[in-house]
Amino acid sequence: MSDDMGDISRAELAEYCRTQAAILAGQIEQQSAALSDLLEEIEQDTATARATLTESPDRPDGDAEATIAEIEAKQERAQTKQATIEEYRTLAAGYTDLAEQLAEDAGDLETVLEFEIETDAPTYFDAETTILGVATGRDRD
């Protein structure tokens, strides 16, 4: 652990955890909006493909297969986005739980560091710095 960490109170650690959870909540909101847009796009593409196939049943199979492949690729991206959102939700919930523990005088800096190691927390933050990042020099600034 680095000497830069100084003496951090449980209250400060709890506030840090609440802040990290709030940052993650913002990222979840952005990712959810992007997912919603993608799902709407899939729905529109599917409706267009159905209409085209209904109007022109003699449409070449290659075109139909390409359209289906595009829709399936978007569905896979949507599933990946949903899984990512769930990972962020789990991490945010973990930070929230940790903040509650710290507020009840259960836990300390080591508890936070262990949590961030177990969850690989620094990988979920862009410009923000985690305590683990500071302790190990993994911050991204």
Tab-separated table of N, CA and C in Angstrom:
chain	number	residue	atom	x	y	z
A	1	MET	N	0.846	-1.172	0.000
A	1	MET	CA	0.000	0.000	0.000
A	1	MET	C	0.891	1.235	0.000
A	2	SER	N	0.468	2.277	-0.674
A	2	SER	CA	1.251	3.487	-0.831
A	2	SER	C	1.134	4.399	0.379
A	3	ASP	N	2.174	5.197	0.633
A	3	ASP	CA	2.116	6.188	1.702
A	3	ASP	C	1.167	7.320	1.353
A	4	ASP	N	0.806	7.454	0.071
A	4	ASP	CA	-0.105	8.504	-0.377
A	4	ASP	C	-1.510	8.318	0.174
A	5	MET	N	-1.802	7.163	0.713
A	5	MET	CA	-3.158	6.871	1.169
A	5	MET	C	-3.482	7.635	2.450
A	6	GLY	N	-2.486	7.913	3.263
A	6	GLY	CA	-2.724	8.661	4.488
A	6	GLY	C	-3.729	7.968	5.390
A	7	ASP	N	-4.252	8.735	6.329
A	7	ASP	CA	-5.272	8.216	7.227
A	7	ASP	C	-6.635	8.576	6.658
A	8	ILE	N	-7.356	7.575	6.230
A	8	ILE	CA	-8.689	7.783	5.672
A	8	ILE	C	-9.693	7.248	6.680
A	9	SER	N	-10.624	8.095	7.071
A	9	SER	CA	-11.620	7.676	8.057
A	9	SER	C	-12.654	6.756	7.416
A	10	ARG	N	-13.366	6.033	8.264
A	10	ARG	CA	-14.445	5.170	7.770
A	10	ARG	C	-15.514	6.010	7.070
A	11	ALA	N	-15.785	7.184	7.614
A	11	ALA	CA	-16.788	8.063	6.998
A	11	ALA	C	-16.344	8.474	5.591
A	12	GLU	N	-15.066	8.779	5.435
A	12	GLU	CA	-14.545	9.141	4.108
A	12	GLU	C	-14.593	7.945	3.157
A	13	LEU	N	-14.278	6.774	3.679
A	13	LEU	CA	-14.350	5.569	2.854
A	13	LEU	C	-15.786	5.275	2.444
A	14	ALA	N	-16.720	5.463	3.374
A	14	ALA	CA	-18.135	5.247	3.058
A	14	ALA	C	-18.582	6.227	1.981
A	15	GLU	N	-18.173	7.472	2.099
A	15	GLU	CA	-18.531	8.482	1.086
A	15	GLU	C	-17.900	8.133	-0.266
A	16	TYR	N	-16.681	7.668	-0.240
A	16	TYR	CA	-16.015	7.225	-1.472
A	16	TYR	C	-16.833	6.111	-2.130
A	17	CYS	N	-17.261	5.141	-1.332
A	17	CYS	CA	-18.037	4.019	-1.879
A	17	CYS	C	-19.370	4.496	-2.449
A	18	ARG	N	-20.025	5.428	-1.758
A	18	ARG	CA	-21.281	5.980	-2.292
A	18	ARG	C	-21.033	6.734	-3.594
A	19	THR	N	-19.919	7.436	-3.671
A	19	THR	CA	-19.575	8.168	-4.894
A	19	THR	C	-19.312	7.203	-6.042
A	20	GLN	N	-18.574	6.149	-5.761
A	20	GLN	CA	-18.302	5.155	-6.809
A	20	GLN	C	-19.614	4.530	-7.300
A	21	ALA	N	-20.521	4.221	-6.377
A	21	ALA	CA	-21.815	3.653	-6.753
A	21	ALA	C	-22.595	4.643	-7.611
A	22	ALA	N	-22.528	5.928	-7.280
A	22	ALA	CA	-23.234	6.954	-8.062
A	22	ALA	C	-22.636	7.086	-9.465
A	23	ILE	N	-21.327	7.025	-9.562
A	23	ILE	CA	-20.670	7.075	-10.877
A	23	ILE	C	-21.118	5.886	-11.714
A	24	LEU	N	-21.130	4.716	-11.105
A	24	LEU	CA	-21.575	3.515	-11.813
A	24	LEU	C	-23.037	3.635	-12.223
A	25	ALA	N	-23.867	4.214	-11.359
A	25	ALA	CA	-25.288	4.403	-11.693
A	25	ALA	C	-25.426	5.295	-12.925
A	26	GLY	N	-24.603	6.320	-13.018
A	26	GLY	CA	-24.623	7.182	-14.201
A	26	GLY	C	-24.226	6.424	-15.455
A	27	GLN	N	-23.221	5.574	-15.322
A	27	GLN	CA	-22.797	4.767	-16.465
A	27	GLN	C	-23.874	3.762	-16.849
A	28	ILE	N	-24.549	3.203	-15.851
A	28	ILE	CA	-25.647	2.263	-16.127
A	28	ILE	C	-26.755	2.976	-16.891
A	29	GLU	N	-27.056	4.190	-16.475
A	29	GLU	CA	-28.104	4.963	-17.148
A	29	GLU	C	-27.740	5.215	-18.615
A	30	GLN	N	-26.504	5.596	-18.863
A	30	GLN	CA	-26.054	5.824	-20.244
A	30	GLN	C	-26.100	4.539	-21.058
A	31	GLN	N	-25.618	3.460	-20.485
A	31	GLN	CA	-25.609	2.183	-21.196
A	31	GLN	C	-27.027	1.668	-21.430
A	32	SER	N	-27.913	1.912	-20.482
A	32	SER	CA	-29.304	1.493	-20.639
A	32	SER	C	-29.979	2.266	-21.759
A	33	ALA	N	-29.666	3.543	-21.871
A	33	ALA	CA	-30.220	4.354	-22.965
A	33	ALA	C	-29.711	3.846	-24.312
A	34	ALA	N	-28.427	3.523	-24.376
A	34	ALA	CA	-27.861	2.978	-25.616
A	34	ALA	C	-28.496	1.628	-25.952
A	35	LEU	N	-28.706	0.804	-24.931
A	35	LEU	CA	-29.357	-0.493	-25.136
A	35	LEU	C	-30.783	-0.304	-25.635
A	36	SER	N	-31.481	0.627	-25.049
A	36	SER	CA	-32.857	0.906	-25.466
A	36	SER	C	-32.897	1.337	-26.931
A	37	ASP	N	-31.966	2.192	-27.319
A	37	ASP	CA	-31.886	2.627	-28.720
A	37	ASP	C	-31.608	1.439	-29.639
A	38	LEU	N	-30.694	0.582	-29.231
A	38	LEU	CA	-30.349	-0.590	-30.034
A	38	LEU	C	-31.545	-1.538	-30.161
A	39	LEU	N	-32.264	-1.748	-29.066
A	39	LEU	CA	-33.440	-2.615	-29.112
A	39	LEU	C	-34.528	-2.034	-30.019
A	40	GLU	N	-34.667	-0.727	-29.991
A	40	GLU	CA	-35.628	-0.070	-30.881
A	40	GLU	C	-35.212	-0.248	-32.341
A	41	GLU	N	-33.921	-0.121	-32.586
A	41	GLU	CA	-33.392	-0.323	-33.938
A	41	GLU	C	-33.642	-1.758	-34.410
A	42	ILE	N	-33.434	-2.716	-33.529
A	42	ILE	CA	-33.681	-4.128	-33.865
A	42	ILE	C	-35.158	-4.327	-34.200
A	43	GLU	N	-36.010	-3.733	-33.390
A	43	GLU	CA	-37.447	-3.856	-33.620
A	43	GLU	C	-37.834	-3.260	-34.976
A	44	GLN	N	-37.283	-2.102	-35.299
A	44	GLN	CA	-37.575	-1.470	-36.587
A	44	GLN	C	-37.033	-2.305	-37.741
A	45	ASP	N	-35.813	-2.798	-37.601
A	45	ASP	CA	-35.220	-3.626	-38.655
A	45	ASP	C	-36.038	-4.898	-38.876
A	46	THR	N	-36.493	-5.495	-37.792
A	46	THR	CA	-37.293	-6.719	-37.886
A	46	THR	C	-38.620	-6.428	-38.584
A	47	ALA	N	-39.267	-5.329	-38.207
A	47	ALA	CA	-40.539	-4.962	-38.845
A	47	ALA	C	-40.339	-4.673	-40.331
A	48	THR	N	-39.265	-3.987	-40.664
A	48	THR	CA	-38.973	-3.685	-42.069
A	48	THR	C	-38.698	-4.968	-42.841
A	49	ALA	N	-37.933	-5.872	-42.248
A	49	ALA	CA	-37.620	-7.141	-42.914
A	49	ALA	C	-38.881	-7.960	-43.140
A	50	ARG	N	-39.745	-8.000	-42.147
A	50	ARG	CA	-41.002	-8.746	-42.299
A	50	ARG	C	-41.865	-8.148	-43.403
A	51	ALA	N	-41.954	-6.830	-43.404
A	51	ALA	CA	-42.763	-6.160	-44.432
A	51	ALA	C	-42.198	-6.418	-45.817
A	52	THR	N	-40.901	-6.340	-45.948
A	52	THR	CA	-40.256	-6.571	-47.235
A	52	THR	C	-40.479	-8.001	-47.705
A	53	LEU	N	-40.318	-8.949	-46.789
A	53	LEU	CA	-40.500	-10.357	-47.148
A	53	LEU	C	-41.968	-10.662	-47.476
A	54	THR	N	-42.875	-10.000	-46.796
A	54	THR	CA	-44.303	-10.202	-47.063
A	54	THR	C	-44.694	-9.609	-48.410
A	55	GLU	N	-44.154	-8.431	-48.719
A	55	GLU	CA	-44.478	-7.749	-49.975
A	55	GLU	C	-43.786	-8.397	-51.169
A	56	SER	N	-42.602	-8.915	-50.959
A	56	SER	CA	-41.814	-9.490	-52.049
A	56	SER	C	-41.326	-10.878	-51.675
A	57	PRO	N	-42.230	-11.851	-51.706
A	57	PRO	CA	-41.801	-13.203	-51.297
A	57	PRO	C	-40.759	-13.799	-52.241
A	58	ASP	N	-40.611	-13.245	-53.420
A	58	ASP	CA	-39.634	-13.773	-54.370
A	58	ASP	C	-38.278	-13.068	-54.241
A	59	ARG	N	-38.089	-12.341	-53.164
A	59	ARG	CA	-36.825	-11.652	-52.898
A	59	ARG	C	-35.701	-12.681	-52.826
A	60	PRO	N	-34.560	-12.378	-53.407
A	60	PRO	CA	-33.443	-13.340	-53.363
A	60	PRO	C	-33.065	-13.713	-51.926
A	61	ASP	N	-32.783	-15.010	-51.733
A	61	ASP	CA	-32.463	-15.523	-50.397
A	61	ASP	C	-31.229	-14.859	-49.792
A	62	GLY	N	-30.257	-14.496	-50.602
A	62	GLY	CA	-29.030	-13.871	-50.102
A	62	GLY	C	-29.317	-12.571	-49.386
A	63	ASP	N	-30.246	-11.775	-49.937
A	63	ASP	CA	-30.613	-10.517	-49.289
A	63	ASP	C	-31.306	-10.779	-47.958
A	64	ALA	N	-32.214	-11.739	-47.964
A	64	ALA	CA	-32.938	-12.068	-46.738
A	64	ALA	C	-31.964	-12.581	-45.671
A	65	GLU	N	-31.027	-13.418	-46.070
A	65	GLU	CA	-30.041	-13.949	-45.126
A	65	GLU	C	-29.151	-12.845	-44.574
A	66	ALA	N	-28.787	-11.885	-45.422
A	66	ALA	CA	-27.956	-10.767	-44.967
A	66	ALA	C	-28.709	-9.919	-43.946
A	67	THR	N	-29.986	-9.684	-44.225
A	67	THR	CA	-30.806	-8.902	-43.296
A	67	THR	C	-30.944	-9.629	-41.963
A	68	ILE	N	-31.194	-10.917	-42.012
A	68	ILE	CA	-31.312	-11.719	-40.787
A	68	ILE	C	-29.989	-11.710	-40.030
A	69	ALA	N	-28.888	-11.827	-40.740
A	69	ALA	CA	-27.566	-11.811	-40.097
A	69	ALA	C	-27.312	-10.473	-39.406
A	70	GLU	N	-27.722	-9.370	-40.045
A	70	GLU	CA	-27.544	-8.047	-39.431
A	70	GLU	C	-28.365	-7.939	-38.148
A	71	ILE	N	-29.594	-8.416	-38.196
A	71	ILE	CA	-30.460	-8.368	-37.019
A	71	ILE	C	-29.880	-9.241	-35.908
A	72	GLU	N	-29.412	-10.428	-36.250
A	72	GLU	CA	-28.815	-11.314	-35.247
A	72	GLU	C	-27.563	-10.703	-34.625
A	73	ALA	N	-26.762	-10.021	-35.439
A	73	ALA	CA	-25.559	-9.366	-34.912
A	73	ALA	C	-25.945	-8.268	-33.917
A	74	LYS	N	-26.987	-7.518	-34.242
A	74	LYS	CA	-27.455	-6.477	-33.329
A	74	LYS	C	-28.016	-7.094	-32.055
A	75	GLN	N	-28.683	-8.226	-32.172
A	75	GLN	CA	-29.202	-8.910	-30.990
A	75	GLN	C	-28.062	-9.374	-30.086
A	76	GLU	N	-26.989	-9.852	-30.672
A	76	GLU	CA	-25.819	-10.264	-29.886
A	76	GLU	C	-25.204	-9.063	-29.172
A	77	ARG	N	-25.110	-7.915	-29.870
A	77	ARG	CA	-24.596	-6.697	-29.237
A	77	ARG	C	-25.498	-6.284	-28.076
A	78	ALA	N	-26.811	-6.420	-28.272
A	78	ALA	CA	-27.759	-6.073	-27.209
A	78	ALA	C	-27.557	-6.983	-25.997
A	79	GLN	N	-27.346	-8.266	-26.225
A	79	GLN	CA	-27.118	-9.206	-25.119
A	79	GLN	C	-25.823	-8.865	-24.381
A	80	THR	N	-24.802	-8.496	-25.132
A	80	THR	CA	-23.527	-8.110	-24.526
A	80	THR	C	-23.703	-6.855	-23.684
A	81	LYS	N	-24.433	-5.866	-24.217
A	81	LYS	CA	-24.688	-4.638	-23.465
A	81	LYS	C	-25.465	-4.944	-22.189
A	82	GLN	N	-26.455	-5.820	-22.278
A	82	GLN	CA	-27.248	-6.177	-21.103
A	82	GLN	C	-26.368	-6.847	-20.047
A	83	ALA	N	-25.484	-7.718	-20.467
A	83	ALA	CA	-24.573	-8.380	-19.524
A	83	ALA	C	-23.647	-7.357	-18.859
A	84	THR	N	-23.167	-6.404	-19.631
A	84	THR	CA	-22.302	-5.356	-19.086
A	84	THR	C	-23.064	-4.522	-18.065
A	85	ILE	N	-24.290	-4.172	-18.382
A	85	ILE	CA	-25.121	-3.407	-17.454
A	85	ILE	C	-25.282	-4.177	-16.142
A	86	GLU	N	-25.505	-5.464	-16.236
A	86	GLU	CA	-25.660	-6.286	-15.030
A	86	GLU	C	-24.375	-6.295	-14.202
A	87	GLU	N	-23.216	-6.340	-14.871
A	87	GLU	CA	-21.941	-6.289	-14.153
A	87	GLU	C	-21.803	-4.971	-13.399
A	88	TYR	N	-22.158	-3.866	-14.062
A	88	TYR	CA	-22.090	-2.551	-13.424
A	88	TYR	C	-23.061	-2.479	-12.241
A	89	ARG	N	-24.262	-3.031	-12.407
A	89	ARG	CA	-25.239	-3.031	-11.312
A	89	ARG	C	-24.705	-3.806	-10.111
A	90	THR	N	-24.089	-4.945	-10.367
A	90	THR	CA	-23.537	-5.765	-9.290
A	90	THR	C	-22.435	-5.008	-8.558
A	91	LEU	N	-21.566	-4.348	-9.309
A	91	LEU	CA	-20.481	-3.590	-8.690
A	91	LEU	C	-21.040	-2.405	-7.901
A	92	ALA	N	-22.009	-1.705	-8.467
A	92	ALA	CA	-22.621	-0.570	-7.756
A	92	ALA	C	-23.268	-1.040	-6.459
A	93	ALA	N	-23.966	-2.165	-6.510
A	93	ALA	CA	-24.594	-2.718	-5.301
A	93	ALA	C	-23.529	-3.090	-4.273
A	94	GLY	N	-22.412	-3.617	-4.742
A	94	GLY	CA	-21.312	-3.953	-3.841
A	94	GLY	C	-20.749	-2.729	-3.148
A	95	TYR	N	-20.561	-1.653	-3.899
A	95	TYR	CA	-20.078	-0.409	-3.295
A	95	TYR	C	-21.098	0.127	-2.288
A	96	THR	N	-22.379	0.036	-2.621
A	96	THR	CA	-23.421	0.518	-1.711
A	96	THR	C	-23.407	-0.292	-0.419
A	97	ASP	N	-23.306	-1.598	-0.538
A	97	ASP	CA	-23.241	-2.463	0.647
A	97	ASP	C	-21.996	-2.144	1.480
A	98	LEU	N	-20.895	-1.935	0.797
A	98	LEU	CA	-19.647	-1.622	1.488
A	98	LEU	C	-19.765	-0.283	2.229
A	99	ALA	N	-20.414	0.697	1.609
A	99	ALA	CA	-20.617	1.996	2.263
A	99	ALA	C	-21.429	1.820	3.547
A	100	GLU	N	-22.446	0.973	3.487
A	100	GLU	CA	-23.264	0.713	4.677
A	100	GLU	C	-22.436	0.037	5.774
A	101	GLN	N	-21.614	-0.918	5.385
A	101	GLN	CA	-20.752	-1.594	6.370
A	101	GLN	C	-19.819	-0.591	7.036
A	102	LEU	N	-19.213	0.269	6.221
A	102	LEU	CA	-18.280	1.259	6.750
A	102	LEU	C	-18.986	2.254	7.663
A	103	ALA	N	-20.196	2.629	7.302
A	103	ALA	CA	-20.971	3.553	8.130
A	103	ALA	C	-21.304	2.935	9.486
A	104	GLU	N	-21.373	1.625	9.537
A	104	GLU	CA	-21.648	0.904	10.791
A	104	GLU	C	-20.355	0.493	11.500
A	105	ASP	N	-19.253	1.096	11.123
A	105	ASP	CA	-17.940	0.802	11.696
A	105	ASP	C	-17.490	-0.629	11.491
A	106	ALA	N	-17.941	-1.237	10.411
A	106	ALA	CA	-17.494	-2.585	10.061
A	106	ALA	C	-16.688	-2.464	8.776
A	107	GLY	N	-15.416	-2.627	8.857
A	107	GLY	CA	-14.568	-2.525	7.680
A	107	GLY	C	-13.621	-1.351	7.785
A	108	ASP	N	-12.655	-1.351	6.880
A	108	ASP	CA	-11.652	-0.296	6.862
A	108	ASP	C	-11.069	-0.214	5.461
A	109	LEU	N	-9.958	0.474	5.336
A	109	LEU	CA	-9.308	0.644	4.039
A	109	LEU	C	-8.981	-0.700	3.394
A	110	GLU	N	-8.517	-1.638	4.199
A	110	GLU	CA	-8.196	-2.966	3.663
A	110	GLU	C	-9.428	-3.649	3.088
A	111	THR	N	-10.575	-3.447	3.722
A	111	THR	CA	-11.834	-4.027	3.238
A	111	THR	C	-12.155	-3.482	1.851
A	112	VAL	N	-11.980	-2.175	1.688
A	112	VAL	CA	-12.241	-1.536	0.391
A	112	VAL	C	-11.259	-2.062	-0.655
A	113	LEU	N	-10.009	-2.134	-0.295
A	113	LEU	CA	-9.003	-2.639	-1.234
A	113	LEU	C	-9.293	-4.079	-1.641
A	114	GLU	N	-9.657	-4.910	-0.697
A	114	GLU	CA	-9.990	-6.306	-1.012
A	114	GLU	C	-11.179	-6.382	-1.960
A	115	PHE	N	-12.197	-5.553	-1.700
A	115	PHE	CA	-13.369	-5.513	-2.576
A	115	PHE	C	-12.965	-5.113	-3.995
A	116	GLU	N	-12.143	-4.082	-4.103
A	116	GLU	CA	-11.745	-3.606	-5.429
A	116	GLU	C	-10.848	-4.610	-6.147
A	117	ILE	N	-10.068	-5.354	-5.408
A	117	ILE	CA	-9.253	-6.414	-6.014
A	117	ILE	C	-10.161	-7.532	-6.520
A	118	GLU	N	-11.079	-7.988	-5.665
A	118	GLU	CA	-11.977	-9.094	-6.033
A	118	GLU	C	-12.842	-8.762	-7.242
A	119	THR	N	-13.264	-7.513	-7.356
A	119	THR	CA	-14.168	-7.117	-8.444
A	119	THR	C	-13.433	-6.505	-9.625
A	120	ASP	N	-12.126	-6.340	-9.516
A	120	ASP	CA	-11.321	-5.654	-10.528
A	120	ASP	C	-11.938	-4.293	-10.849
A	121	ALA	N	-12.312	-3.592	-9.801
A	121	ALA	CA	-13.031	-2.325	-9.900
A	121	ALA	C	-12.398	-1.290	-10.835
A	122	PRO	N	-11.068	-1.130	-10.867
A	122	PRO	CA	-10.517	-0.094	-11.743
A	122	PRO	C	-10.894	-0.246	-13.221
A	123	THR	N	-11.210	-1.452	-13.650
A	123	THR	CA	-11.556	-1.642	-15.067
A	123	THR	C	-12.923	-1.068	-15.414
A	124	TYR	N	-13.733	-0.728	-14.418
A	124	TYR	CA	-15.079	-0.202	-14.663
A	124	TYR	C	-15.129	1.321	-14.696
A	125	PHE	N	-14.010	1.967	-14.465
A	125	PHE	CA	-13.986	3.428	-14.403
A	125	PHE	C	-13.074	3.977	-15.494
A	126	ASP	N	-13.552	5.037	-16.166
A	126	ASP	CA	-12.756	5.658	-17.224
A	126	ASP	C	-11.711	6.594	-16.616
A	127	ALA	N	-12.096	7.805	-16.339
A	127	ALA	CA	-11.146	8.785	-15.840
A	127	ALA	C	-11.065	8.786	-14.315
A	128	GLU	N	-12.045	8.203	-13.667
A	128	GLU	CA	-12.068	8.195	-12.211
A	128	GLU	C	-10.972	7.283	-11.676
A	129	THR	N	-10.524	7.615	-10.513
A	129	THR	CA	-9.478	6.826	-9.873
A	129	THR	C	-10.081	6.050	-8.716
A	130	THR	N	-9.719	4.803	-8.614
A	130	THR	CA	-10.146	3.993	-7.485
A	130	THR	C	-9.060	4.007	-6.426
A	131	ILE	N	-9.420	3.624	-5.233
A	131	ILE	CA	-8.417	3.529	-4.170
A	131	ILE	C	-7.376	2.484	-4.560
A	132	LEU	N	-7.829	1.376	-5.143
A	132	LEU	CA	-6.893	0.350	-5.594
A	132	LEU	C	-5.953	0.919	-6.647
A	133	GLY	N	-6.473	1.723	-7.542
A	133	GLY	CA	-5.640	2.336	-8.570
A	133	GLY	C	-4.565	3.221	-7.976
A	134	VAL	N	-4.920	3.990	-6.954
A	134	VAL	CA	-3.942	4.846	-6.281
A	134	VAL	C	-2.914	3.993	-5.558
A	135	ALA	N	-3.384	2.956	-4.873
A	135	ALA	CA	-2.480	2.112	-4.078
A	135	ALA	C	-1.493	1.351	-4.957
A	136	THR	N	-1.920	1.001	-6.160
A	136	THR	CA	-1.061	0.192	-7.030
A	136	THR	C	-0.480	0.979	-8.210
A	137	GLY	N	-0.858	2.245	-8.312
A	137	GLY	CA	-0.374	3.043	-9.425
A	137	GLY	C	-1.114	2.747	-10.716
A	138	ARG	N	-2.303	2.147	-10.623
A	138	ARG	CA	-3.073	1.785	-11.805
A	138	ARG	C	-4.036	2.875	-12.234
A	139	ASP	N	-3.950	4.062	-11.634
A	139	ASP	CA	-4.887	5.108	-12.032
A	139	ASP	C	-4.637	5.471	-13.489
A	140	ARG	N	-5.640	5.984	-14.137
A	140	ARG	CA	-5.572	6.181	-15.582
A	140	ARG	C	-5.418	7.636	-15.989
A	141	ASP	N	-5.092	8.509	-15.084
A	141	ASP	CA	-4.945	9.929	-15.427
A	141	ASP	C	-3.653	10.195	-16.136
